Amino acid sequence: METLAGKIALITGASRGVGQQIAVGLAGYGCDIIVHARKAENTAHTLAMLRPMGVRVYSVAGELSDDAEIAALIDAVQAGPGRVDILYNNAAIQNPWKEIWDIPMADWRTTFQINLFAMIQLCNAFAPGMKARGYGRIVNLTSGIRDTPQLAPYSVSKAAVDKYTRDLAAELRGTNVLVNTLDPGWLKTDLGGPNAPGEVESVLPGALVPALLEDDGPSGQFYAAQDYAQ
């Protein structure tokens, strides 16, 4: 598919970093963009980047740690643009660095709520509409992190994202709603930190590959953005 004109994408955590890069990349293919951030004012910079690109832009806000705010976010999408054709579940948090047995259960719960449960809520909200329309692309961001027990809540939540993605792909097989995971790589972002080896811009064009798949293309697959780095 050489164009996404007429499609609408929701990218969580799109106020900066990887999510912002994905939003700009999709807009370059003519896709209309719904920018999500925790607070509405945080979307301003990304919206300013997108408006000159000639696509329709929207913003929604909500804390993914709060079920009521997730519900309000979903209501805002349905009341505004009205549908989602492409969903990037990009927003995530990393727990504070602690020895694995010292990590409080509150950190486990919060990390799983934002990294997994909120993602599931958004898939539940928008995947049925994609199925009914016969088109959808869901991209769940994962991570290549391993052997880092001090960040176990983050790494285990991403392992759960991988398994959920494969299960959702199986449920939607044959519907042209393609569900895949994307590892952006270790990048210099607020989450990745200043010592990461990659610049955030290197996430493109690879991050767009799962959104640009032809109809009835691969589903339940893993994509690494850095495999396509230029």
CSV table of N, CA and C in Angstrom, one decimal, residues 102-181:
chain,number,residue,atom,x,y,z
A,102,ASP,N,13.2,-6.8,45.6
A,102,ASP,CA,12.8,-5.5,46.2
A,102,ASP,C,11.8,-4.7,45.5
A,103,ILE,N,11.4,-5.2,44.3
A,103,ILE,CA,10.4,-4.4,43.5
A,103,ILE,C,9.0,-4.6,44.2
A,104,PRO,N,8.4,-3.5,44.6
A,104,PRO,CA,7.1,-3.6,45.3
A,104,PRO,C,6.0,-4.0,44.3
A,105,MET,N,5.0,-4.7,44.8
A,105,MET,CA,3.9,-5.1,44.0
A,105,MET,C,3.2,-4.0,43.3
A,106,ALA,N,3.2,-2.8,43.9
A,106,ALA,CA,2.6,-1.6,43.3
A,106,ALA,C,3.2,-1.3,42.0
A,107,ASP,N,4.5,-1.5,41.9
A,107,ASP,CA,5.2,-1.3,40.6
A,107,ASP,C,4.8,-2.3,39.6
A,108,TRP,N,4.7,-3.5,40.0
A,108,TRP,CA,4.2,-4.6,39.1
A,108,TRP,C,2.8,-4.2,38.5
A,109,ARG,N,1.9,-3.9,39.4
A,109,ARG,CA,0.6,-3.6,39.0
A,109,ARG,C,0.5,-2.4,38.1
A,110,THR,N,1.2,-1.3,38.4
A,110,THR,CA,1.1,-0.1,37.6
A,110,THR,C,1.7,-0.4,36.2
A,111,THR,N,2.8,-1.1,36.2
A,111,THR,CA,3.5,-1.4,34.9
A,111,THR,C,2.6,-2.2,34.0
A,112,PHE,N,2.0,-3.2,34.6
A,112,PHE,CA,1.1,-4.1,33.8
A,112,PHE,C,-0.2,-3.3,33.4
A,113,GLN,N,-0.7,-2.4,34.2
A,113,GLN,CA,-1.9,-1.7,33.8
A,113,GLN,C,-1.6,-0.8,32.6
A,114,ILE,N,-0.5,-0.1,32.6
A,114,ILE,CA,-0.2,0.8,31.5
A,114,ILE,C,0.3,0.0,30.2
A,115,ASN,N,1.2,-0.9,30.4
A,115,ASN,CA,1.8,-1.6,29.3
A,115,ASN,C,1.0,-2.7,28.7
A,116,LEU,N,0.1,-3.3,29.5
A,116,LEU,CA,-0.7,-4.4,28.9
A,116,LEU,C,-2.2,-4.2,29.0
A,117,PHE,N,-2.7,-3.9,30.2
A,117,PHE,CA,-4.2,-3.9,30.4
A,117,PHE,C,-4.8,-2.7,29.6
A,118,ALA,N,-4.2,-1.5,29.6
A,118,ALA,CA,-4.7,-0.4,28.8
A,118,ALA,C,-4.7,-0.8,27.3
A,119,MET,N,-3.6,-1.4,26.9
A,119,MET,CA,-3.5,-1.9,25.5
A,119,MET,C,-4.7,-2.8,25.1
A,120,ILE,N,-5.0,-3.7,26.0
A,120,ILE,CA,-6.1,-4.7,25.8
A,120,ILE,C,-7.4,-3.9,25.7
A,121,GLN,N,-7.6,-2.9,26.6
A,121,GLN,CA,-8.8,-2.1,26.6
A,121,GLN,C,-9.0,-1.4,25.2
A,122,LEU,N,-7.9,-0.9,24.7
A,122,LEU,CA,-8.0,-0.1,23.4
A,122,LEU,C,-8.3,-1.1,22.3
A,123,CYS,N,-7.7,-2.3,22.3
A,123,CYS,CA,-7.9,-3.3,21.3
A,123,CYS,C,-9.4,-3.7,21.4
A,124,ASN,N,-9.9,-4.0,22.6
A,124,ASN,CA,-11.3,-4.4,22.7
A,124,ASN,C,-12.2,-3.3,22.2
A,125,ALA,N,-11.8,-2.0,22.3
A,125,ALA,CA,-12.7,-0.9,21.9
A,125,ALA,C,-12.7,-0.8,20.4
A,126,PHE,N,-11.6,-1.0,19.7
A,126,PHE,CA,-11.5,-0.6,18.3
A,126,PHE,C,-11.4,-1.8,17.3
A,127,ALA,N,-10.9,-2.9,17.8
A,127,ALA,CA,-10.7,-4.1,16.9
A,127,ALA,C,-12.1,-4.6,16.3
A,128,PRO,N,-13.1,-4.6,17.1
A,128,PRO,CA,-14.4,-5.1,16.5
A,128,PRO,C,-14.9,-4.2,15.3
A,129,GLY,N,-14.7,-2.9,15.4
A,129,GLY,CA,-15.0,-2.1,14.3
A,129,GLY,C,-14.2,-2.3,13.1
A,130,MET,N,-12.9,-2.5,13.3
A,130,MET,CA,-12.0,-2.9,12.2
A,130,MET,C,-12.5,-4.2,11.5
A,131,LYS,N,-12.8,-5.2,12.3
A,131,LYS,CA,-13.3,-6.4,11.8
A,131,LYS,C,-14.5,-6.2,10.9
A,132,ALA,N,-15.5,-5.4,11.4
A,132,ALA,CA,-16.7,-5.2,10.7
A,132,ALA,C,-16.5,-4.5,9.4
A,133,ARG,N,-15.5,-3.6,9.3
A,133,ARG,CA,-15.2,-2.9,8.1
A,133,ARG,C,-14.2,-3.6,7.2
A,134,GLY,N,-13.7,-4.7,7.6
A,134,GLY,CA,-12.8,-5.5,6.8
A,134,GLY,C,-11.4,-4.9,6.6
A,135,TYR,N,-11.0,-4.1,7.5
A,135,TYR,CA,-9.6,-3.5,7.4
A,135,TYR,C,-9.2,-3.0,8.8
A,136,GLY,N,-7.9,-3.4,9.2
A,136,GLY,CA,-7.4,-2.9,10.4
A,136,GLY,C,-5.9,-3.3,10.5
A,137,ARG,N,-5.2,-2.4,11.2
A,137,ARG,CA,-3.8,-2.7,11.5
A,137,ARG,C,-3.5,-2.3,13.0
A,138,ILE,N,-3.2,-3.3,13.8
A,138,ILE,CA,-2.9,-3.1,15.2
A,138,ILE,C,-1.4,-3.4,15.4
A,139,VAL,N,-0.7,-2.5,16.0
A,139,VAL,CA,0.7,-2.6,16.2
A,139,VAL,C,1.0,-2.4,17.7
A,140,ASN,N,1.4,-3.5,18.4
A,140,ASN,CA,1.7,-3.4,19.8
A,140,ASN,C,3.2,-3.4,20.0
A,141,LEU,N,3.6,-2.3,20.6
A,141,LEU,CA,5.1,-2.2,20.8
A,141,LEU,C,5.6,-3.1,21.9
A,142,THR,N,6.7,-3.8,21.6
A,142,THR,CA,7.3,-4.7,22.5
A,142,THR,C,8.7,-4.2,22.8
A,143,SER,N,9.6,-5.1,23.3
A,143,SER,CA,10.9,-4.8,23.6
A,143,SER,C,11.8,-6.0,23.5
A,144,GLY,N,13.1,-5.7,23.1
A,144,GLY,CA,14.1,-6.8,23.1
A,144,GLY,C,14.8,-7.0,24.4
A,145,ILE,N,14.4,-6.3,25.5
A,145,ILE,CA,15.1,-6.4,26.7
A,145,ILE,C,15.1,-7.8,27.2
A,146,ARG,N,16.3,-8.2,27.8
A,146,ARG,CA,16.4,-9.5,28.4
A,146,ARG,C,17.5,-9.5,29.4
A,147,ASP,N,17.5,-10.4,30.4
A,147,ASP,CA,18.5,-10.6,31.4
A,147,ASP,C,18.8,-9.3,32.2
A,148,THR,N,17.7,-8.6,32.5
A,148,THR,CA,17.8,-7.4,33.3
A,148,THR,C,16.7,-7.5,34.4
A,149,PRO,N,17.0,-8.3,35.4
A,149,PRO,CA,16.0,-8.6,36.4
A,149,PRO,C,15.5,-7.4,37.2
A,150,GLN,N,16.4,-6.3,37.2
A,150,GLN,CA,16.0,-5.1,37.9
A,150,GLN,C,14.8,-4.4,37.3
A,151,LEU,N,14.6,-4.7,36.0
A,151,LEU,CA,13.4,-4.2,35.3
A,151,LEU,C,12.4,-5.2,34.9
A,152,ALA,N,12.3,-6.2,35.8
A,152,ALA,CA,11.4,-7.4,35.5
A,152,ALA,C,10.0,-7.0,35.2
A,153,PRO,N,9.3,-6.1,36.0
A,153,PRO,CA,7.9,-5.7,35.6
A,153,PRO,C,7.8,-5.2,34.2
A,154,TYR,N,8.8,-4.4,33.7
A,154,TYR,CA,8.7,-4.0,32.3
A,154,TYR,C,8.9,-5.1,31.3
A,155,SER,N,9.9,-5.9,31.6
A,155,SER,CA,10.2,-7.0,30.6
A,155,SER,C,9.1,-8.1,30.6
A,156,VAL,N,8.6,-8.4,31.8
A,156,VAL,CA,7.5,-9.4,31.8
A,156,VAL,C,6.3,-8.9,31.2
A,157,SER,N,6.0,-7.6,31.4
A,157,SER,CA,4.8,-7.0,30.8
A,157,SER,C,4.9,-7.1,29.2
A,158,LYS,N,6.1,-6.9,28.7
A,158,LYS,CA,6.3,-6.9,27.3
A,158,LYS,C,6.2,-8.3,26.7
A,159,ALA,N,6.6,-9.3,27.5
A,159,ALA,CA,6.4,-10.7,27.2
A,159,ALA,C,5.0,-11.0,27.1
A,160,ALA,N,4.2,-10.5,28.0
A,160,ALA,CA,2.7,-10.7,28.0
A,160,ALA,C,2.1,-10.0,26.7
A,161,VAL,N,2.6,-8.8,26.4
A,161,VAL,CA,2.2,-8.2,25.1
A,161,VAL,C,2.4,-9.1,23.9
A,162,ASP,N,3.5,-9.7,23.9
A,162,ASP,CA,3.8,-10.6,22.8
A,162,ASP,C,2.8,-11.7,22.7
A,163,LYS,N,2.5,-12.4,23.8
A,163,LYS,CA,1.6,-13.5,23.8
A,163,LYS,C,0.1,-13.0,23.5
A,164,TYR,N,-0.3,-11.9,24.1
A,164,TYR,CA,-1.6,-11.4,23.8
A,164,TYR,C,-1.7,-11.0,22.3
A,165,THR,N,-0.7,-10.5,21.7
A,165,THR,CA,-0.7,-10.1,20.3
A,165,THR,C,-1.0,-11.3,19.4
A,166,ARG,N,-0.3,-12.4,19.7
A,166,ARG,CA,-0.5,-13.7,19.0
A,166,ARG,C,-1.9,-14.2,19.1
A,167,ASP,N,-2.4,-14.1,20.3
A,167,ASP,CA,-3.8,-14.6,20.6
A,167,ASP,C,-4.8,-13.7,19.8
A,168,LEU,N,-4.6,-12.4,19.8
A,168,LEU,CA,-5.5,-11.5,19.1
A,168,LEU,C,-5.4,-11.8,17.6
A,169,ALA,N,-4.2,-12.0,17.1
A,169,ALA,CA,-4.0,-12.2,15.7
A,169,ALA,C,-4.8,-13.5,15.3
A,170,ALA,N,-4.7,-14.5,16.2
A,170,ALA,CA,-5.5,-15.8,15.9
A,170,ALA,C,-7.0,-15.6,15.9
A,171,GLU,N,-7.5,-14.7,16.8
A,171,GLU,CA,-8.9,-14.4,16.8
A,171,GLU,C,-9.3,-13.7,15.5
A,172,LEU,N,-8.5,-12.9,15.0
A,172,LEU,CA,-8.8,-12.0,13.8
A,172,LEU,C,-8.3,-12.6,12.5
A,173,ARG,N,-7.9,-13.8,12.5
A,173,ARG,CA,-7.3,-14.4,11.3
A,173,ARG,C,-8.4,-14.4,10.2
A,174,GLY,N,-8.1,-14.0,9.0
A,174,GLY,CA,-9.0,-14.0,7.9
A,174,GLY,C,-9.9,-12.8,7.8
A,175,THR,N,-9.7,-11.8,8.7
A,175,THR,CA,-10.6,-10.6,8.7
A,175,THR,C,-9.9,-9.4,8.0
A,176,ASN,N,-8.6,-9.5,7.7
A,176,ASN,CA,-7.8,-8.4,7.2
A,176,ASN,C,-7.6,-7.4,8.3
A,177,VAL,N,-7.7,-7.8,9.6
A,177,VAL,CA,-7.2,-7.0,10.7
A,177,VAL,C,-5.9,-7.7,11.1
A,178,LEU,N,-4.8,-7.0,10.8
A,178,LEU,CA,-3.5,-7.6,11.0
A,178,LEU,C,-3.0,-7.1,12.3
A,179,VAL,N,-2.5,-8.0,13.2
A,179,VAL,CA,-2.1,-7.6,14.5
A,179,VAL,C,-0.6,-8.1,14.7
A,180,ASN,N,0.3,-7.2,14.9
A,180,ASN,CA,1.7,-7.6,15.0
A,180,ASN,C,2.4,-6.8,16.1
A,181,THR,N,3.6,-7.3,16.5
A,181,THR,CA,4.4,-6.5,17.5
A,181,THR,C,5.5,-5.8,16.8
